[in-house]
Each structure stands twice: as C-alpha cells, then as structure tokens.
mmCIF file of C-alpha atoms in Angstrom:
data_model
loop_
_atom_site.group_PDB
_atom_site.id
_atom_site.type_symbol
_atom_site.label_atom_id
_atom_site.label_comp_id
_atom_site.label_asym_id
_atom_site.label_seq_id
_atom_site.Cartn_x
_atom_site.Cartn_y
_atom_site.Cartn_z
ATOM 1 C CA PHE A 1 -16.062 -22.771 -7.402
ATOM 2 C CA ASP A 2 -18.154 -24.562 -10.033
ATOM 3 C CA THR A 3 -19.814 -26.786 -7.422
ATOM 4 C CA ILE A 4 -20.976 -23.735 -5.473
ATOM 5 C CA CYS A 5 -22.256 -22.305 -8.779
ATOM 6 C CA ASP A 6 -24.847 -25.130 -8.971
ATOM 7 C CA GLY A 7 -22.309 -27.377 -10.719
ATOM 8 C CA ARG A 8 -22.065 -25.154 -13.788
ATOM 9 C CA GLU A 9 -18.691 -24.908 -15.519
ATOM 10 C CA ILE A 10 -18.033 -21.211 -15.049
ATOM 11 C CA SER A 11 -14.361 -21.445 -14.089
ATOM 12 C CA PRO A 12 -12.478 -23.871 -16.400
ATOM 13 C CA ARG A 13 -11.546 -27.257 -15.014
ATOM 14 C CA GLY A 14 -9.830 -30.369 -16.259
ATOM 15 C CA ILE A 15 -7.423 -33.205 -15.512
ATOM 16 C CA GLY A 16 -3.976 -32.723 -17.014
ATOM 17 C CA ILE A 17 -4.658 -29.227 -18.377
ATOM 18 C CA LYS A 18 -3.995 -25.773 -17.009
ATOM 19 C CA THR A 19 -7.050 -23.766 -16.019
ATOM 20 C CA SER A 20 -7.792 -20.068 -15.996
ATOM 21 C CA ALA A 21 -5.012 -17.658 -15.082
ATOM 22 C CA CYS A 22 -7.254 -14.688 -14.258
ATOM 23 C CA LYS A 23 -9.570 -13.808 -11.392
ATOM 24 C CA ILE A 24 -13.106 -15.103 -12.016
ATOM 25 C CA SER A 25 -16.025 -14.049 -9.810
ATOM 26 C CA ALA A 26 -19.693 -15.036 -9.862
ATOM 27 C CA GLN A 27 -22.848 -13.593 -8.346
ATOM 28 C CA SER A 28 -26.482 -14.614 -8.736
ATOM 29 C CA VAL A 29 -28.892 -12.274 -10.509
ATOM 30 C CA PRO A 30 -32.714 -12.469 -10.686
ATOM 31 C CA ALA A 31 -34.221 -14.764 -13.315
ATOM 32 C CA ASP A 32 -35.602 -11.805 -15.295
ATOM 33 C CA GLN A 33 -32.084 -10.424 -15.853
ATOM 34 C CA PRO A 34 -29.902 -11.892 -18.627
ATOM 35 C CA GLU A 35 -26.720 -13.728 -17.739
ATOM 36 C CA ARG A 36 -23.465 -12.049 -18.752
ATOM 37 C CA ALA A 37 -19.744 -11.855 -18.040
ATOM 38 C CA ASP A 38 -18.017 -8.488 -17.594
ATOM 39 C CA LEU A 39 -14.363 -8.467 -18.711
ATOM 40 C CA THR A 40 -11.415 -6.403 -17.499
ATOM 41 C CA TRP A 41 -8.257 -6.539 -19.606
ATOM 42 C CA LYS A 42 -4.734 -6.208 -18.198
ATOM 43 C CA SER A 43 -3.036 -2.860 -18.654
ATOM 44 C CA ASP A 44 0.462 -2.614 -20.146
ATOM 45 C CA GLU A 45 1.816 -2.135 -16.618
ATOM 46 C CA GLU A 46 0.090 -5.308 -15.394
ATOM 47 C CA LEU A 47 1.507 -7.285 -18.311
ATOM 48 C CA MET A 48 4.968 -6.021 -17.449
ATOM 49 C CA LEU A 49 4.418 -6.910 -13.791
ATOM 50 C CA THR A 50 4.016 -10.549 -14.856
ATOM 51 C CA MET A 51 7.511 -10.746 -16.358
ATOM 52 C CA ILE A 52 9.401 -8.055 -14.449
ATOM 53 C CA GLY A 53 11.357 -10.499 -12.267
ATOM 54 C CA ILE A 54 12.669 -12.440 -15.261
ATOM 55 C CA VAL A 55 13.514 -9.255 -17.146
ATOM 56 C CA ARG A 56 15.425 -7.654 -14.279
ATOM 57 C CA ASP A 57 17.391 -10.818 -13.522
ATOM 58 C CA ASN A 58 18.590 -11.085 -17.119
ATOM 59 C CA LEU A 59 19.418 -7.394 -17.606
ATOM 60 C CA VAL A 60 21.275 -6.941 -14.318
ATOM 61 C CA ASN A 61 24.638 -6.643 -16.121
ATOM 62 C CA ASP A 62 23.357 -3.972 -18.508
ATOM 63 C CA LYS A 63 23.069 -0.938 -16.222
ATOM 64 C CA GLU A 64 21.465 1.340 -18.801
ATOM 65 C CA ALA A 65 18.826 -1.229 -19.752
ATOM 66 C CA CYS A 66 18.235 -2.316 -16.151
ATOM 67 C CA ALA A 67 17.590 1.307 -15.136
ATOM 68 C CA LEU A 68 14.565 1.407 -17.455
ATOM 69 C CA PHE A 69 12.942 -1.418 -15.473
ATOM 70 C CA THR A 70 13.828 -0.261 -11.941
ATOM 71 C CA LYS A 71 12.347 3.245 -11.767
ATOM 72 C CA LYS A 72 10.394 4.255 -8.650
ATOM 73 C CA ASP A 73 8.077 7.139 -7.849
ATOM 74 C CA ALA A 74 8.376 9.569 -4.912
ATOM 75 C CA ASN A 75 6.779 6.964 -2.609
ATOM 76 C CA GLY A 76 9.204 4.225 -3.590
ATOM 77 C CA ILE A 77 6.625 2.366 -5.717
ATOM 78 C CA ASP A 78 7.812 0.694 -8.928
ATOM 79 C CA VAL A 79 7.037 2.604 -12.117
ATOM 80 C CA LEU A 80 6.819 -0.095 -14.751
ATOM 81 C CA PRO A 81 7.539 0.710 -18.412
ATOM 82 C CA SER A 82 5.084 -0.083 -21.203
ATOM 83 C CA LEU A 83 5.561 -2.857 -23.736
ATOM 84 C CA SER A 84 4.085 -0.566 -26.383
ATOM 85 C CA ASP A 85 7.467 1.221 -26.356
ATOM 86 C CA PRO A 86 9.560 -0.581 -29.037
ATOM 87 C CA ARG A 87 12.772 -0.228 -27.027
ATOM 88 C CA ILE A 88 11.190 -1.692 -23.880
ATOM 89 C CA HIS A 89 9.680 -4.538 -25.916
ATOM 90 C CA ALA A 90 13.058 -5.347 -27.515
ATOM 91 C CA LEU A 91 14.871 -5.380 -24.160
ATOM 92 C CA ALA A 92 12.181 -7.552 -22.547
ATOM 93 C CA LYS A 93 12.407 -9.979 -25.475
ATOM 94 C CA LYS A 94 16.184 -10.145 -25.073
ATOM 95 C CA ALA A 95 15.767 -10.948 -21.361
ATOM 96 C CA ILE A 96 13.124 -13.630 -21.971
ATOM 97 C CA HIS A 97 15.350 -15.249 -24.619
ATOM 98 C CA ALA A 98 18.212 -15.351 -22.091
ATOM 99 C CA GLU A 99 15.908 -17.046 -19.577
ATOM 100 C CA TRP A 100 14.971 -19.718 -22.139
ATOM 101 C CA GLU A 101 18.677 -20.372 -22.671
ATOM 102 C CA ARG A 102 19.150 -20.771 -18.919
ATOM 103 C CA TYR A 103 16.254 -23.233 -18.824
ATOM 104 C CA ASN A 104 17.550 -25.244 -21.797
ATOM 105 C CA ALA A 105 21.026 -25.442 -20.272
ATOM 106 C CA ASP A 106 19.767 -27.290 -17.157
ATOM 107 C CA LYS A 107 16.099 -28.260 -17.369
ATOM 108 C CA THR A 108 16.245 -30.628 -14.393
ATOM 109 C CA ASN A 109 17.387 -27.980 -11.921
ATOM 110 C CA TYR A 110 15.631 -24.978 -13.436
ATOM 111 C CA ASP A 111 12.908 -24.733 -10.789
ATOM 112 C CA LYS A 112 13.918 -27.018 -7.945
ATOM 113 C CA ASP A 113 11.673 -25.192 -5.456
ATOM 114 C CA GLU A 114 8.614 -25.656 -7.711
ATOM 115 C CA LYS A 115 7.765 -21.946 -7.767
ATOM 116 C CA GLY A 116 6.183 -22.134 -11.208
ATOM 117 C CA LEU A 117 9.053 -20.336 -12.960
ATOM 118 C CA LEU A 118 8.608 -22.257 -16.207
ATOM 119 C CA ASP A 119 4.924 -21.358 -16.442
ATOM 120 C CA LEU A 120 5.861 -17.735 -15.803
ATOM 121 C CA LEU A 121 8.412 -17.929 -18.622
ATOM 122 C CA LYS A 122 5.827 -19.375 -21.030
ATOM 123 C CA ILE A 123 3.237 -16.721 -20.196
ATOM 124 C CA SER A 124 5.858 -13.971 -20.553
ATOM 125 C CA THR A 125 6.792 -15.314 -23.986
ATOM 126 C CA LEU A 126 3.173 -15.178 -25.141
ATOM 127 C CA ILE A 127 2.757 -11.647 -23.799
ATOM 128 C CA LEU A 128 5.731 -10.488 -25.838
ATOM 129 C CA ASN A 129 4.570 -12.290 -28.978
ATOM 130 C CA PHE A 130 1.010 -10.944 -28.966
ATOM 131 C CA CYS A 131 0.841 -7.770 -26.835
ATOM 132 C CA ASN A 132 0.920 -5.480 -29.879
ATOM 133 C CA SER A 133 -1.168 -7.655 -32.202
ATOM 134 C CA PRO A 134 -4.207 -6.230 -34.046
ATOM 135 C CA GLU A 135 -6.306 -9.200 -32.863
ATOM 136 C CA LEU A 136 -5.742 -8.202 -29.236
ATOM 137 C CA ALA A 137 -6.704 -4.583 -29.913
ATOM 138 C CA VAL A 138 -10.005 -5.757 -31.417
ATOM 139 C CA LEU A 139 -10.710 -8.236 -28.607
ATOM 140 C CA LYS A 140 -10.030 -5.670 -25.863
ATOM 141 C CA GLU A 141 -12.951 -3.630 -27.157
ATOM 142 C CA LYS A 142 -15.207 -6.339 -25.730
ATOM 143 C CA THR A 143 -16.100 -5.652 -22.127
ATOM 144 C CA THR A 144 -19.228 -7.832 -21.882
ATOM 145 C CA VAL A 145 -19.804 -11.305 -23.356
ATOM 146 C CA THR A 146 -22.208 -14.216 -22.945
ATOM 147 C CA LEU A 147 -21.116 -17.182 -20.836
ATOM 148 C CA ASP A 148 -20.709 -19.294 -23.989
ATOM 149 C CA GLU A 149 -18.458 -16.617 -25.491
ATOM 150 C CA LEU A 150 -16.448 -16.515 -22.252
ATOM 151 C CA LYS A 151 -15.216 -20.123 -22.287
ATOM 152 C CA PRO A 152 -12.628 -19.862 -25.095
ATOM 153 C CA LEU A 153 -11.296 -16.637 -23.565
ATOM 154 C CA VAL A 154 -10.291 -18.042 -20.168
ATOM 155 C CA VAL A 155 -8.982 -21.569 -20.667
ATOM 156 C CA PHE A 156 -5.496 -22.782 -21.612
ATOM 157 C CA PRO A 157 -5.110 -24.851 -24.820
ATOM 158 C CA GLN A 158 -5.633 -28.596 -24.335
ATOM 159 C CA GLU A 159 -2.074 -29.603 -25.332
ATOM 160 C CA TRP A 160 -0.373 -26.754 -23.513
ATOM 161 C CA GLU A 161 2.513 -28.716 -21.944
ATOM 162 C CA VAL A 162 3.065 -31.097 -24.884
ATOM 163 C CA ARG A 163 3.392 -28.295 -27.412
ATOM 164 C CA TRP A 164 5.832 -26.305 -25.278
ATOM 165 C CA MET A 165 7.974 -29.407 -24.788
ATOM 166 C CA GLY A 166 8.226 -29.878 -28.539
ATOM 167 C CA GLY A 167 8.908 -26.275 -29.551
ATOM 168 C CA GLY A 168 10.195 -24.414 -26.511
ATOM 169 C CA GLU A 169 10.629 -20.699 -27.062
ATOM 170 C CA ASN A 170 9.626 -21.046 -30.731
ATOM 171 C CA THR A 171 6.395 -22.999 -30.157
ATOM 172 C CA PRO A 172 3.820 -21.700 -32.676
ATOM 173 C CA TRP A 173 0.550 -20.378 -31.220
ATOM 174 C CA ASN A 174 -2.489 -18.727 -32.772
ATOM 175 C CA PHE A 175 -3.943 -15.718 -30.987
ATOM 176 C CA SER A 176 -7.329 -17.469 -30.715
ATOM 177 C CA GLU A 177 -5.677 -19.996 -28.373
ATOM 178 C CA ILE A 178 -4.202 -17.612 -25.825
ATOM 179 C CA PRO A 179 -6.473 -14.620 -24.973
ATOM 180 C CA PHE A 180 -6.483 -15.767 -21.303
ATOM 181 C CA VAL A 181 -2.968 -14.316 -21.041
ATOM 182 C CA PHE A 182 -4.379 -10.793 -21.389
ATOM 183 C CA LEU A 183 -7.502 -11.080 -19.234
ATOM 184 C CA GLY A 184 -7.273 -9.472 -15.809
ATOM 185 C CA SER A 185 -10.635 -10.382 -14.309
ATOM 186 C CA VAL A 186 -14.076 -11.722 -15.154
ATOM 187 C CA PHE A 187 -17.253 -11.014 -13.204
ATOM 188 C CA CYS A 188 -20.110 -13.388 -14.061
ATOM 189 C CA HIS A 189 -23.758 -12.536 -13.425
ATOM 190 C CA ILE A 190 -25.561 -15.878 -13.454
ATOM 191 C CA HIS A 191 -28.829 -17.545 -12.486
ATOM 192 C CA CYS A 192 -27.736 -19.666 -9.535
ATOM 193 C CA ALA A 193 -30.012 -20.891 -6.755
ATOM 194 C CA ASN A 194 -27.092 -21.800 -4.495
ATOM 195 C CA LEU A 195 -25.357 -18.412 -4.714
ATOM 196 C CA GLU A 196 -28.714 -16.705 -4.249
ATOM 197 C CA ARG A 197 -29.353 -18.783 -1.114
ATOM 198 C CA LEU A 198 -25.866 -18.026 0.257
ATOM 199 C CA GLY A 199 -26.145 -14.356 -0.670
ATOM 200 C CA CYS A 200 -22.476 -14.174 -1.570
ATOM 201 C CA VAL A 201 -20.001 -13.492 -4.349
ATOM 202 C CA ILE A 202 -17.442 -16.236 -4.975
ATOM 203 C CA THR A 203 -14.044 -15.598 -6.569
ATOM 204 C CA ASP A 204 -11.566 -18.044 -8.083
ATOM 205 C CA CYS A 205 -8.088 -16.487 -7.757
ATOM 206 C CA PRO A 206 -4.845 -17.002 -9.648
ATOM 207 C CA GLY A 207 -2.125 -18.855 -7.743
ATOM 208 C CA LEU A 208 -0.819 -16.952 -4.736
ATOM 209 C CA PHE A 209 2.835 -17.297 -5.748
ATOM 210 C CA ALA A 210 2.515 -18.001 -9.485
ATOM 211 C CA GLY A 211 4.098 -14.631 -10.318
ATOM 212 C CA PRO A 212 4.137 -10.966 -9.237
ATOM 213 C CA TRP A 213 0.841 -10.105 -10.962
ATOM 214 C CA ASP A 214 -0.927 -13.254 -9.733
ATOM 215 C CA THR A 215 0.341 -12.688 -6.190
ATOM 216 C CA THR A 216 -0.901 -9.093 -6.155
ATOM 217 C CA VAL A 217 -4.358 -10.109 -7.426
ATOM 218 C CA ALA A 218 -4.712 -13.055 -5.019
ATOM 219 C CA ARG A 219 -3.593 -11.012 -1.998
ATOM 220 C CA GLU A 220 -6.034 -8.234 -2.815
ATOM 221 C CA ALA A 221 -8.928 -10.678 -3.337
ATOM 222 C CA MET A 222 -8.253 -12.429 -0.022
ATOM 223 C CA ARG A 223 -7.924 -9.128 1.838
ATOM 224 C CA HIS A 224 -11.420 -8.089 0.732
ATOM 225 C CA ALA A 225 -12.990 -11.524 1.236
ATOM 226 C CA ASP A 226 -15.076 -12.497 4.261
ATOM 227 C CA ALA A 227 -13.979 -16.124 3.921
ATOM 228 C CA ILE A 228 -11.155 -18.001 2.172
ATOM 229 C CA LEU A 229 -11.774 -21.531 0.893
ATOM 230 C CA TYR A 230 -8.364 -23.193 0.587
ATOM 231 C CA LEU A 231 -8.317 -26.199 -1.722
ATOM 232 C CA ILE A 232 -5.706 -28.882 -0.977
ATOM 233 C CA GLY A 233 -4.673 -31.300 -3.734
ATOM 234 C CA GLY A 234 -5.811 -34.827 -2.848
ATOM 235 C CA GLN A 235 -3.116 -36.729 -4.762
ATOM 236 C CA ARG A 236 -0.374 -36.212 -2.164
ATOM 237 C CA ALA A 237 0.400 -34.638 1.188
ATOM 238 C CA VAL A 238 0.360 -30.916 1.889
ATOM 239 C CA THR A 239 3.082 -29.359 -0.290
ATOM 240 C CA GLU A 240 5.700 -26.674 0.301
ATOM 241 C CA ALA A 241 3.564 -24.355 -1.842
ATOM 242 C CA ASP A 242 0.585 -25.004 0.475
ATOM 243 C CA LEU A 243 2.700 -24.205 3.532
ATOM 244 C CA ARG A 244 3.987 -20.976 1.970
ATOM 245 C CA ALA A 245 0.459 -19.891 1.078
ATOM 246 C CA LEU A 246 -0.962 -20.709 4.498
ATOM 247 C CA THR A 247 1.962 -18.937 6.191
ATOM 248 C CA GLU A 248 1.210 -15.880 4.063
ATOM 249 C CA ILE A 249 -2.446 -15.976 5.138
ATOM 250 C CA ARG A 250 -1.489 -16.330 8.809
ATOM 251 C CA LYS A 251 1.080 -13.516 8.683
ATOM 252 C CA THR A 252 -1.492 -11.170 7.186
ATOM 253 C CA LEU A 253 -3.843 -11.950 10.105
ATOM 254 C CA GLN A 254 -6.451 -13.685 7.945
ATOM 255 C CA GLY A 255 -6.271 -17.154 9.486
ATOM 256 C CA HIS A 256 -9.725 -16.768 11.012
ATOM 257 C CA LYS A 257 -11.214 -16.603 7.490
ATOM 258 C CA VAL A 258 -9.892 -19.961 6.268
ATOM 259 C CA PHE A 259 -11.975 -23.046 5.468
ATOM 260 C CA PHE A 260 -10.360 -26.131 3.933
ATOM 261 C CA ALA A 261 -11.445 -28.579 1.248
ATOM 262 C CA ILE A 262 -9.636 -31.552 -0.308
ATOM 263 C CA ASN A 263 -9.634 -31.922 -4.089
ATOM 264 C CA ALA A 264 -9.599 -35.717 -4.278
ATOM 265 C CA ARG A 265 -10.739 -38.055 -7.036
ATOM 266 C CA GLN A 266 -11.280 -40.870 -4.540
ATOM 267 C CA SER A 267 -14.370 -41.287 -2.386
ATOM 268 C CA LYS A 268 -14.513 -39.821 1.100
ATOM 269 C CA ALA A 269 -14.316 -43.322 2.597
ATOM 270 C CA ASN A 270 -10.979 -44.013 0.868
ATOM 271 C CA ILE A 271 -9.267 -40.861 2.121
ATOM 272 C CA ALA A 272 -10.783 -40.626 5.605
ATOM 273 C CA GLY A 273 -8.030 -42.730 7.248
ATOM 274 C CA PRO A 274 -5.041 -40.445 6.650
ATOM 275 C CA ILE A 275 -6.928 -37.293 7.680
ATOM 276 C CA ARG A 276 -6.237 -36.212 11.251
ATOM 277 C CA GLN A 277 -9.430 -35.150 13.000
ATOM 278 C CA PRO A 278 -9.509 -31.634 14.541
ATOM 279 C CA ARG A 279 -9.627 -31.072 18.266
ATOM 280 C CA GLY A 280 -12.295 -28.899 19.837
ATOM 281 C CA SER A 281 -15.402 -27.513 18.200
ATOM 282 C CA TYR A 282 -15.555 -25.490 15.004
ATOM 283 C CA PRO A 283 -18.401 -23.620 13.325
ATOM 284 C CA THR A 284 -20.370 -25.765 10.872
ATOM 285 C CA SER A 285 -21.998 -22.944 8.928
ATOM 286 C CA CYS A 286 -21.140 -19.480 7.730
ATOM 287 C CA SER A 287 -23.069 -16.417 6.635
ATOM 288 C CA HIS A 288 -20.128 -14.592 5.070
ATOM 289 C CA ARG A 289 -20.867 -12.614 1.927
ATOM 290 C CA THR A 290 -17.660 -12.907 -0.065
ATOM 291 C CA TRP A 291 -15.788 -16.158 -0.661
ATOM 292 C CA CYS A 292 -12.321 -16.312 -2.179
ATOM 293 C CA CYS A 293 -10.720 -19.485 -3.576
ATOM 294 C CA PRO A 294 -6.948 -19.153 -4.152
ATOM 295 C CA HIS A 295 -5.556 -21.986 -6.338
#
C-alpha cells in the first residue's frame, strides 16, 4: 500500500508490531488541493459486532442474557444491542471476563487453529474499557485531520504484545494509545504521482477472518474492488489462513481479480528458487481503478 503511495507511510507498518485495524484508502488529489484524511468512526453496533461471538459463547447458559444478544429483524438479520446500555455493557464485560479465564486456564491450546482469537479478545477488552469514555466522545467529533494527526490514531502501541503478556485482562492502557480500536475507516486525499498515473483508489483492509467486523469490512471492500492484491508473508510457506482467504475469494467468484505479491525481507534472488513458475501467459499490466489489499 505504502509503496504504491510513492513510498509514503500512510498505512502503518513495522516489524514485530501490529498495524492498523481499520480500512485505510488513498486517492491522489491535484497539487493545489490540501492533503487530508477523512475519518469514519465505528457505530455502537459495529463495536458490538467485533465481540459478539465471544459474548454469545460465554452467555449461552444464561437464556435471558443470551436473548438480548440474539435478536433478529423480520428479514432474519441480527439486531445488535448497544454498549451505551448499562445492562448490555455489564453482560458483555461478564462474558469477556469469562473468555479471559478460559484463555488463562489453557494458553497453549487457546487458539490452535490460529484464527486470531486472542487479538479479538484484547480488542474487545479495550472496547469495553473505553467505549463510554469522555475522551472518545471528544475525539469522535473529528471527521477530518491532517496526515500527521492521523498517524497516532491508526497504529497499535509499540509494546502491544509485551504489555498484554504482563498484565492480561488488567493491562493498563491510556486512551491516547488505543483510538485505532474505534476507527472504522480512513480515506486519505494525498499528492501522489503514482496513484495519479494509475488513476485508482487503493485500500488496505483489515484481516479477512480477524473477527466478524473485520470480515464484513474486508468482504465489502473486495466486492467493490476492480483488483485484489493479495500479500503473502515471505517468512514461511502459504499458511492455512492464506488458503482460507483464497478459498473465500474463489467461492465468491472474484478469483479473476487477484494479483499476488510476496512480503519478503530477502532479495528477489534469494527467494526465486522455491517459487514455482506459472504456466501459460498472464497479463503484465492492469488499468483497474480500485485496488484492495486484504491483510
């Protein structure tokens, strides 16, 4: 994403740190227009969508409580409750606490399929801790910021994993460290010769199976995209998560949109050997207008 944006660090990056959890898009604007980033904040329903699986699993034996989180409308679509309701907030907190206890009881086997359950639990904990905070109410009044102001809003804290390991459910966080939890999307208007030449919008998506909210956002972004750039980690072979994501793309009849890239620290010469060359001829250029990059 950043390479296509003339190498500018628009979407956060780093080795050993988590990067942005929201959808970030960029489009070139003429030089006489100022650069800016337009922000969309998650609604209460979207915040609940992030944690709904954990909450339902841990309230399944409390029929009255579970009923509050399993309502559907006339079309069979989930009607999610709001965390601004004190009763809903208290029940969600009870469920998240139970999930932390399950994790602490058997950390080794907690997420054997590597579905990102622990990250989902951490994000859900932060949502509960800060969703009704005055600082969030003030920040949500901002809908446009400069690109310099954007950076601290979208990136995870540097010692994210280390701090969780030391404190678990009770890890102390300041609100200034975690606004990314509440951001839904960012649309950047930047001066970028490469995007102007391509004539496209590029979007960096949340993980396709990182959680219900992330999955919904990534699926929608890919559905509207003209091309999907799938980035494969270069440290090891294609993973189960890669196969699940690619199967999802194929089943939704979007396989014709996919381009691949390898995210490798080594030089091309060092990794060329293990890469199987394709058979037949493939297009070498593309004039698509919208690119989507699922993590």
